[in-house]
Amino acid sequence: FETHRLTLEELCIVSRIAVESGGAELGARIEAAGGRRCARCWKWVDEPAGGRHADVCARCAAILEAA
């Protein structure tokens, strides 16, 4: 599951997904994400990009730098 974690986060439109195995049953737990909200994509991240794009996540900072 870890190899598909980012895809699952995009599919579910959430900031973070943690997949845990707990036997034969399947369940879900929803919790509020911690950290700061990215000003561009609104995902909650533990560490903002810093530098010139201090208010966005590292993913969005890379996109803004490439533009």
Coordinates of C-alpha atoms in Angstrom, one line a residue:
F1 CA 0.0 0.0 0.0
E2 CA 2.8 2.4 0.8
T3 CA 3.8 2.5 -2.9
H4 CA 0.3 3.8 -3.8
R5 CA -0.1 6.1 -0.8
L6 CA 0.2 9.3 -2.9
T7 CA -2.3 8.0 -5.4
L8 CA -4.7 7.1 -2.7
E9 CA -4.4 10.6 -1.2
E10 CA -5.2 12.2 -4.5
L11 CA -8.1 9.8 -5.2
C12 CA -9.6 10.4 -1.8
I13 CA -8.8 14.1 -1.9
V14 CA -7.2 14.1 1.5
S15 CA -3.9 15.5 2.9
R16 CA -2.6 12.2 4.4
I17 CA -3.5 8.5 4.4
A18 CA -2.0 5.9 6.7
V19 CA -2.7 2.3 5.8
E20 CA -2.5 -0.2 8.6
S21 CA -3.2 -3.9 8.6
G22 CA -5.4 -5.2 11.3
G23 CA -6.4 -8.7 10.5
A24 CA -9.2 -9.8 8.2
E25 CA -11.5 -6.8 8.8
L26 CA -11.3 -3.6 6.8
G27 CA -12.0 -0.3 8.4
A28 CA -11.3 3.4 8.2
R29 CA -10.6 6.1 10.8
I30 CA -10.8 9.8 9.9
E31 CA -8.8 12.4 11.8
A32 CA -8.0 16.0 11.4
A33 CA -4.6 16.5 9.8
G34 CA -1.9 18.5 11.7
G35 CA 0.6 21.0 10.4
R36 CA 0.0 24.0 8.1
R37 CA -2.3 24.4 5.2
C38 CA -0.6 25.0 1.8
A39 CA -1.8 28.3 0.3
R40 CA -1.9 26.8 -3.2
C41 CA -3.4 23.2 -2.9
W42 CA -4.9 23.5 0.6
K43 CA -3.3 20.2 1.7
W44 CA -2.1 20.1 5.3
V45 CA 1.7 19.5 5.5
D46 CA 4.1 19.1 8.4
E47 CA 6.8 21.2 6.8
P48 CA 6.2 24.1 4.4
A49 CA 8.6 24.6 1.5
G50 CA 10.4 27.6 3.0
G51 CA 12.5 30.1 1.1
R52 CA 10.7 32.1 -1.5
H53 CA 7.6 30.0 -1.3
A54 CA 7.2 29.7 2.5
D55 CA 3.4 29.5 2.4
V56 CA 3.2 26.5 0.1
C57 CA 4.1 22.8 0.3
A58 CA 7.3 21.4 -1.3
R59 CA 5.2 19.9 -4.2
C60 CA 3.6 23.3 -5.1
A61 CA 6.9 25.1 -4.6
A62 CA 8.5 22.9 -7.2
I63 CA 5.6 23.6 -9.6
L64 CA 5.9 27.4 -9.0
E65 CA 9.7 27.3 -9.6
A66 CA 9.2 25.4 -12.9
A67 CA 6.7 27.9 -14.2

